[in-house]
Coordinates of C-alpha atoms in Angstrom, one line a residue:
X40 CA 83.3 94.6 106.5
X41 CA 80.6 96.9 108.0
X42 CA 82.8 98.1 110.8
X43 CA 85.5 100.5 109.8
X44 CA 87.9 102.2 112.3
X45 CA 91.3 103.9 112.1
X46 CA 92.9 105.2 115.3
X47 CA 93.9 108.9 115.7
X48 CA 97.6 108.4 115.0
X49 CA 96.9 106.8 111.6
X50 CA 94.2 109.3 110.8
X51 CA 96.8 112.1 111.1
X52 CA 98.9 110.5 108.3
X53 CA 95.8 109.8 106.1
X54 CA 94.8 113.5 106.2
X55 CA 96.2 113.7 102.6
X56 CA 93.1 111.9 101.4
X57 CA 91.2 115.2 102.0
X58 CA 93.4 117.4 99.9
X59 CA 92.3 118.7 96.6
X60 CA 94.3 116.7 94.1
X61 CA 93.5 113.6 92.1
X62 CA 93.1 110.3 94.0
X63 CA 95.4 108.6 91.6
X64 CA 98.2 110.9 92.8
X65 CA 97.0 110.5 96.4
X66 CA 97.3 106.7 96.3
X67 CA 100.7 107.0 94.6
X68 CA 102.1 109.6 96.9
X69 CA 100.7 108.8 100.3
X70 CA 102.9 105.6 100.7
X71 CA 106.0 107.8 100.0
X72 CA 104.7 110.4 102.5
X73 CA 104.4 107.6 105.1
X74 CA 107.9 106.4 104.4
X75 CA 109.2 110.0 104.8
X76 CA 107.4 110.3 108.1
X77 CA 109.2 107.2 109.3
X78 CA 112.6 108.4 107.9
X79 CA 112.1 111.8 109.7
X80 CA 111.3 110.0 113.0
X81 CA 107.8 111.5 113.2
X82 CA 106.4 108.0 113.4
X83 CA 107.9 104.6 114.2
X84 CA 108.5 101.9 111.6
X85 CA 105.6 99.9 113.1
X86 CA 103.3 102.9 113.0
X87 CA 104.3 103.3 109.3
X88 CA 103.2 99.8 108.6
X89 CA 100.0 100.5 110.4
X90 CA 99.4 103.5 108.2
X91 CA 100.1 101.6 105.0
X92 CA 97.6 99.0 106.2
X93 CA 95.1 101.7 107.0
X94 CA 95.5 103.1 103.5
X95 CA 94.8 99.7 102.1
X96 CA 91.7 99.5 104.3
X97 CA 90.5 102.8 103.0
X98 CA 90.8 101.6 99.4
X99 CA 89.1 98.3 100.3
X100 CA 86.3 100.2 102.0
X101 CA 85.7 102.3 98.9
X102 CA 85.6 99.1 96.7
X103 CA 83.2 97.5 99.2
X104 CA 80.9 100.5 98.9
X105 CA 81.0 100.3 95.1
X106 CA 80.3 96.6 95.2
X107 CA 77.4 97.0 97.7
X108 CA 75.6 99.7 95.5
X109 CA 76.0 97.7 92.3
X110 CA 78.6 99.7 90.5
X111 CA 81.2 97.0 90.2
X112 CA 78.6 94.7 88.7
X113 CA 77.5 97.5 86.3
X114 CA 81.1 97.8 85.2
X115 CA 81.3 94.1 84.5
X116 CA 78.2 94.4 82.4
X117 CA 79.9 96.8 80.0
X118 CA 83.2 94.9 79.9
X119 CA 84.6 93.4 76.7
X120 CA 86.8 90.3 76.8
X121 CA 90.4 90.8 75.6
X122 CA 93.8 89.2 75.9
X123 CA 96.1 91.2 78.1
X124 CA 99.8 90.9 77.2
X125 CA 102.2 91.3 80.1
X126 CA 106.0 91.6 80.0
X127 CA 108.0 88.6 81.3
X128 CA 111.5 88.5 82.7
X129 CA 112.2 85.3 80.9
X130 CA 114.5 85.4 77.9
X131 CA 112.6 85.5 74.6
X132 CA 113.4 83.1 71.7
X133 CA 112.6 83.7 68.0
X134 CA 109.4 81.7 68.5
X135 CA 108.0 83.6 71.5
X136 CA 105.5 86.3 71.7
X137 CA 107.6 89.5 72.2
X138 CA 108.4 93.0 71.3
X139 CA 111.7 93.8 69.7
X140 CA 114.7 91.6 69.2
X141 CA 115.2 89.0 66.5
X142 CA 111.9 88.1 64.7
X143 CA 110.9 84.6 63.6
X144 CA 112.0 84.7 59.9
X145 CA 112.4 81.6 57.6
X146 CA 115.4 81.6 55.3
X147 CA 113.0 81.5 52.4
X148 CA 111.8 85.0 53.3
X149 CA 113.5 88.4 53.0
X150 CA 113.4 90.8 55.9
X151 CA 110.5 93.2 55.4
X152 CA 111.4 96.5 53.6
X153 CA 109.7 99.4 51.9
X154 CA 111.6 101.1 49.0
X155 CA 114.7 99.0 50.0
X156 CA 114.6 100.5 53.6
X157 CA 114.4 97.9 56.3
X158 CA 111.4 98.3 58.6
X159 CA 111.7 98.1 62.4
X160 CA 110.4 94.9 64.0
X161 CA 107.8 95.9 66.6
X162 CA 106.0 92.8 67.8
X163 CA 105.1 89.2 67.2
X164 CA 102.3 87.1 68.7
X165 CA 102.6 83.3 68.8
X166 CA 99.0 82.2 69.1
X167 CA 100.0 78.8 70.3
X168 CA 101.3 80.5 73.5
X169 CA 98.3 82.5 74.4
X170 CA 94.7 81.4 75.3
X171 CA 92.3 80.7 72.5
X172 CA 90.2 83.8 71.8
X173 CA 87.1 84.3 69.7
X174 CA 87.8 85.1 66.0
X175 CA 91.6 85.1 66.5
X176 CA 93.8 82.2 65.2
X177 CA 94.8 79.4 67.5
X178 CA 98.1 78.8 65.8
X179 CA 100.8 80.7 63.8
X180 CA 102.8 83.8 64.4
X181 CA 101.6 87.3 63.6
X182 CA 104.2 90.1 63.2
X183 CA 104.1 93.8 62.8
X184 CA 106.9 95.8 61.2
X185 CA 106.8 99.6 61.2
X186 CA 108.8 102.4 59.4
X187 CA 111.3 103.9 61.8
X188 CA 110.2 107.5 61.5
X189 CA 109.7 110.1 64.3
X190 CA 106.4 110.1 66.1
X191 CA 104.2 108.4 63.4
X192 CA 106.1 105.2 62.9
X193 CA 104.9 104.5 59.4
X194 CA 101.4 106.1 59.7
X195 CA 100.2 107.5 56.4
X196 CA 97.1 109.5 55.3
X197 CA 95.4 106.3 54.0
X198 CA 95.8 102.5 54.5
X199 CA 97.6 102.4 51.1
X200 CA 100.1 105.1 52.3
X201 CA 100.9 103.4 55.6
X202 CA 104.5 102.3 55.7
X203 CA 104.0 99.1 57.7
X204 CA 104.0 95.4 57.0
X205 CA 101.9 92.8 58.8
X206 CA 103.0 89.2 58.3
X207 CA 101.2 86.0 59.4
X208 CA 103.0 82.7 59.4
X209 CA 100.3 80.1 59.5
X210 CA 102.7 77.2 59.9
X211 CA 105.7 77.6 62.2
X212 CA 109.0 76.0 61.2
X213 CA 110.5 74.5 64.3
X214 CA 114.0 73.8 62.9
X215 CA 116.1 76.9 63.8
X216 CA 118.6 75.9 61.1
X217 CA 115.9 77.0 58.6
X218 CA 115.6 80.4 60.2
X219 CA 117.6 83.6 60.0
X220 CA 119.8 83.9 63.0
X221 CA 120.6 87.6 63.0
X222 CA 120.1 90.8 61.0
X223 CA 123.8 91.7 60.6
X224 CA 123.4 92.2 56.8
X225 CA 120.7 94.9 57.1
X226 CA 121.7 98.5 56.8
X227 CA 119.6 100.8 59.0
X228 CA 119.9 104.5 59.4
X229 CA 121.5 104.2 62.9
X230 CA 120.6 107.7 64.1
X231 CA 116.9 107.2 63.4
X232 CA 117.0 103.5 64.4
X233 CA 118.4 104.4 67.8
X234 CA 116.5 107.5 68.8
X235 CA 113.1 107.4 67.1
X236 CA 111.6 104.0 67.8
X237 CA 109.4 103.6 70.9
X238 CA 111.5 101.0 72.9
X239 CA 113.2 101.9 76.1
X240 CA 115.6 99.8 78.1
X241 CA 115.8 99.3 81.9
X242 CA 117.6 102.6 82.4
X243 CA 115.3 104.7 80.3
X244 CA 117.4 104.9 77.1
X245 CA 116.3 104.1 73.6
X246 CA 117.7 100.7 72.9
X247 CA 118.3 99.1 69.4
X248 CA 118.7 95.7 71.0
X249 CA 115.7 95.8 73.2
X250 CA 113.4 92.8 73.5
X251 CA 110.8 91.7 76.0
X252 CA 108.9 88.4 76.1
X253 CA 105.1 88.6 76.3
X254 CA 102.7 86.3 78.1
X255 CA 98.9 86.5 77.6
X256 CA 95.8 85.8 79.6
X257 CA 92.1 86.3 79.1
X258 CA 91.0 89.4 80.8
X259 CA 88.3 92.2 80.7
X260 CA 88.6 95.5 78.9
X261 CA 86.7 98.6 80.1
X262 CA 86.1 101.8 78.1
X263 CA 87.8 105.0 79.0
X264 CA 85.2 107.1 80.9
X265 CA 85.9 110.1 78.6
X266 CA 84.8 108.0 75.6
X267 CA 81.5 108.0 73.8
X268 CA 80.7 104.3 73.5
X269 CA 77.0 103.3 73.5
X270 CA 77.7 101.1 76.5
X271 CA 78.2 104.3 78.6
X272 CA 74.8 105.8 77.8
X273 CA 73.1 106.5 81.1
X274 CA 76.0 104.7 82.9
X275 CA 77.3 107.7 84.8
X276 CA 73.8 109.0 85.8
X277 CA 73.1 105.6 87.4
X278 CA 76.4 105.4 89.2
X279 CA 76.5 108.9 90.7
X280 CA 72.9 108.5 91.8
X281 CA 73.8 105.2 93.5
X282 CA 76.7 106.9 95.4
X283 CA 74.5 109.8 96.4
X284 CA 71.8 107.6 97.7
X285 CA 74.3 105.5 99.7
X286 CA 75.6 108.5 101.6
X287 CA 72.1 109.8 102.2
X288 CA 71.3 106.6 104.0
X289 CA 74.8 105.6 105.5
X290 CA 77.2 107.6 107.7
X291 CA 80.9 106.8 107.0
X292 CA 83.6 107.8 109.5
X293 CA 86.4 108.5 107.1
X294 CA 85.1 107.9 103.6
X295 CA 83.3 110.8 101.9
X296 CA 81.0 110.9 98.9
X297 CA 83.5 113.0 97.0
X298 CA 86.2 110.4 97.7
X299 CA 84.1 107.5 96.4
X300 CA 83.2 109.6 93.3
X301 CA 86.9 110.4 92.8
X302 CA 87.9 106.8 93.1
X303 CA 85.0 105.7 90.7
X304 CA 86.1 108.3 88.1
X305 CA 89.6 106.8 88.1
X306 CA 88.9 103.2 88.8
X307 CA 90.4 102.1 85.5
X308 CA 93.8 103.3 86.8
X309 CA 93.5 102.2 90.4
X310 CA 91.6 98.9 90.9
X311 CA 93.7 95.8 90.0
X312 CA 90.6 94.2 88.3
X313 CA 90.1 97.2 86.0
X314 CA 93.6 98.4 85.3
X315 CA 94.5 98.2 81.6
X316 CA 97.7 96.7 80.4
X317 CA 99.7 98.6 77.8
X318 CA 99.3 95.8 75.2
X319 CA 96.1 93.9 74.4
X320 CA 94.3 92.0 71.7
X321 CA 90.5 92.7 71.4
X322 CA 88.5 94.7 73.9
X323 CA 88.0 98.4 73.8
X324 CA 90.6 100.5 72.0
X325 CA 92.0 103.5 73.6
X326 CA 92.8 106.9 72.0
X327 CA 94.4 110.2 72.9
X328 CA 91.6 112.0 70.9
X329 CA 88.0 110.7 71.2
X330 CA 87.0 111.6 67.6
X331 CA 88.5 108.3 66.5
X332 CA 86.1 106.2 68.5
X333 CA 83.2 106.4 66.1
X334 CA 85.4 105.7 63.1
X335 CA 86.6 102.4 64.4
X336 CA 83.6 101.4 66.4
X337 CA 82.7 98.3 64.3
X338 CA 86.2 97.0 64.0
X339 CA 88.0 94.4 66.1
X340 CA 91.1 95.5 68.0
X341 CA 93.9 93.4 66.5
X342 CA 96.4 95.1 68.8
X343 CA 96.2 98.1 71.1
X344 CA 99.5 99.4 72.5
X345 CA 99.6 102.3 75.0
X346 CA 102.7 104.2 76.1
X347 CA 104.0 103.2 79.5
X348 CA 106.5 104.5 82.0
X349 CA 109.1 101.8 81.4
X350 CA 109.4 100.2 77.9
X351 CA 107.3 101.7 75.2
X352 CA 106.6 105.4 74.3
X353 CA 104.7 106.3 71.1
X354 CA 105.8 109.8 70.2
X355 CA 104.6 112.2 73.0
X356 CA 103.2 109.4 75.2
X357 CA 100.7 108.3 72.6
X358 CA 98.8 105.2 71.6
X359 CA 99.0 102.8 68.6
X360 CA 96.0 100.8 67.4
X361 CA 95.7 98.1 64.7
X362 CA 92.1 97.3 63.6
X363 CA 90.6 94.6 61.5
X364 CA 87.2 93.5 60.4
X365 CA 85.7 90.3 61.8
X366 CA 85.5 88.7 58.4
X367 CA 89.2 89.5 57.5
X368 CA 90.3 88.1 60.9
X369 CA 88.4 84.9 60.5
X370 CA 89.9 84.5 57.0
X371 CA 93.4 85.3 58.3
X372 CA 93.6 88.2 55.8
X373 CA 95.8 90.9 57.4
X374 CA 96.3 92.9 54.2
X375 CA 93.7 95.5 55.0
X376 CA 94.5 96.2 58.7
X377 CA 93.9 99.8 59.7
X378 CA 96.8 101.4 61.6
X379 CA 96.3 104.4 63.8
X380 CA 98.9 106.1 66.0
X381 CA 97.9 109.3 67.9
X382 CA 99.6 111.3 70.6

């Protein structure tokens, strides 16, 4: 890995790496620029493939440098375990972990309401389907229902004023004949129901029938670099010093100190090992405003849901968090969950 060369033709296409805009945008836009160069006939299709390969090598070289100087290991040291939940293309049943659709609901239960107004089913987690995780149950189904209002989705000024319901089914009834099959008897305010809940379908429209199956795996969670967690104390001074020392001692042909610093600053959005999913259990919470971090520092993340570009948008591209104490989680007491939605 110590040898690193790109020929002159490929260097011409990679000149965008030296422009003054964020590396996240660079790594998103350069492949499109290469495809445009091919379409315009400025380079051949084979040269375009070589350019894309060269771009991959640039990113791999940056990661190699960060590994060599100990920054990747340093990041691993501040990581917190979590369960990342990913969308699946498989059809979801009433038993599966999923967002939207028909919830698991025994005939002995009424659909959750507040003041006779049905709440909107947001998510359910079947703990038998996901890996065992410290403090979390290993069986049962957890569900979250929210008020269908614009932007805040049931958020009140206090826990008591939150218009949400969290239900935990410890034992799952397997006989579907003992479950509700549809919600046809419920009367929703269709205008609010359609336009103000944060689900999007495949063509970018709010969809009252939207559902997506979720699959979970044990992963690592990393703090947002703008946050003020104690794990980040002295972290940046160490990392920038390591990068500076590397470039004092090593001459790189195409990789600059500024490029490595830029990649490091945005590694949470770029590197496949550090990218955050939009839904997770445990780990670091994420916020749009950092003043919330200290308030919830000693709580466990029951669920963290970020807006994404495809399926979920909280208000103006916000974030929803559900927090619980370790004691309440161990006791399967979800009555005092703290809900926060900010955008």
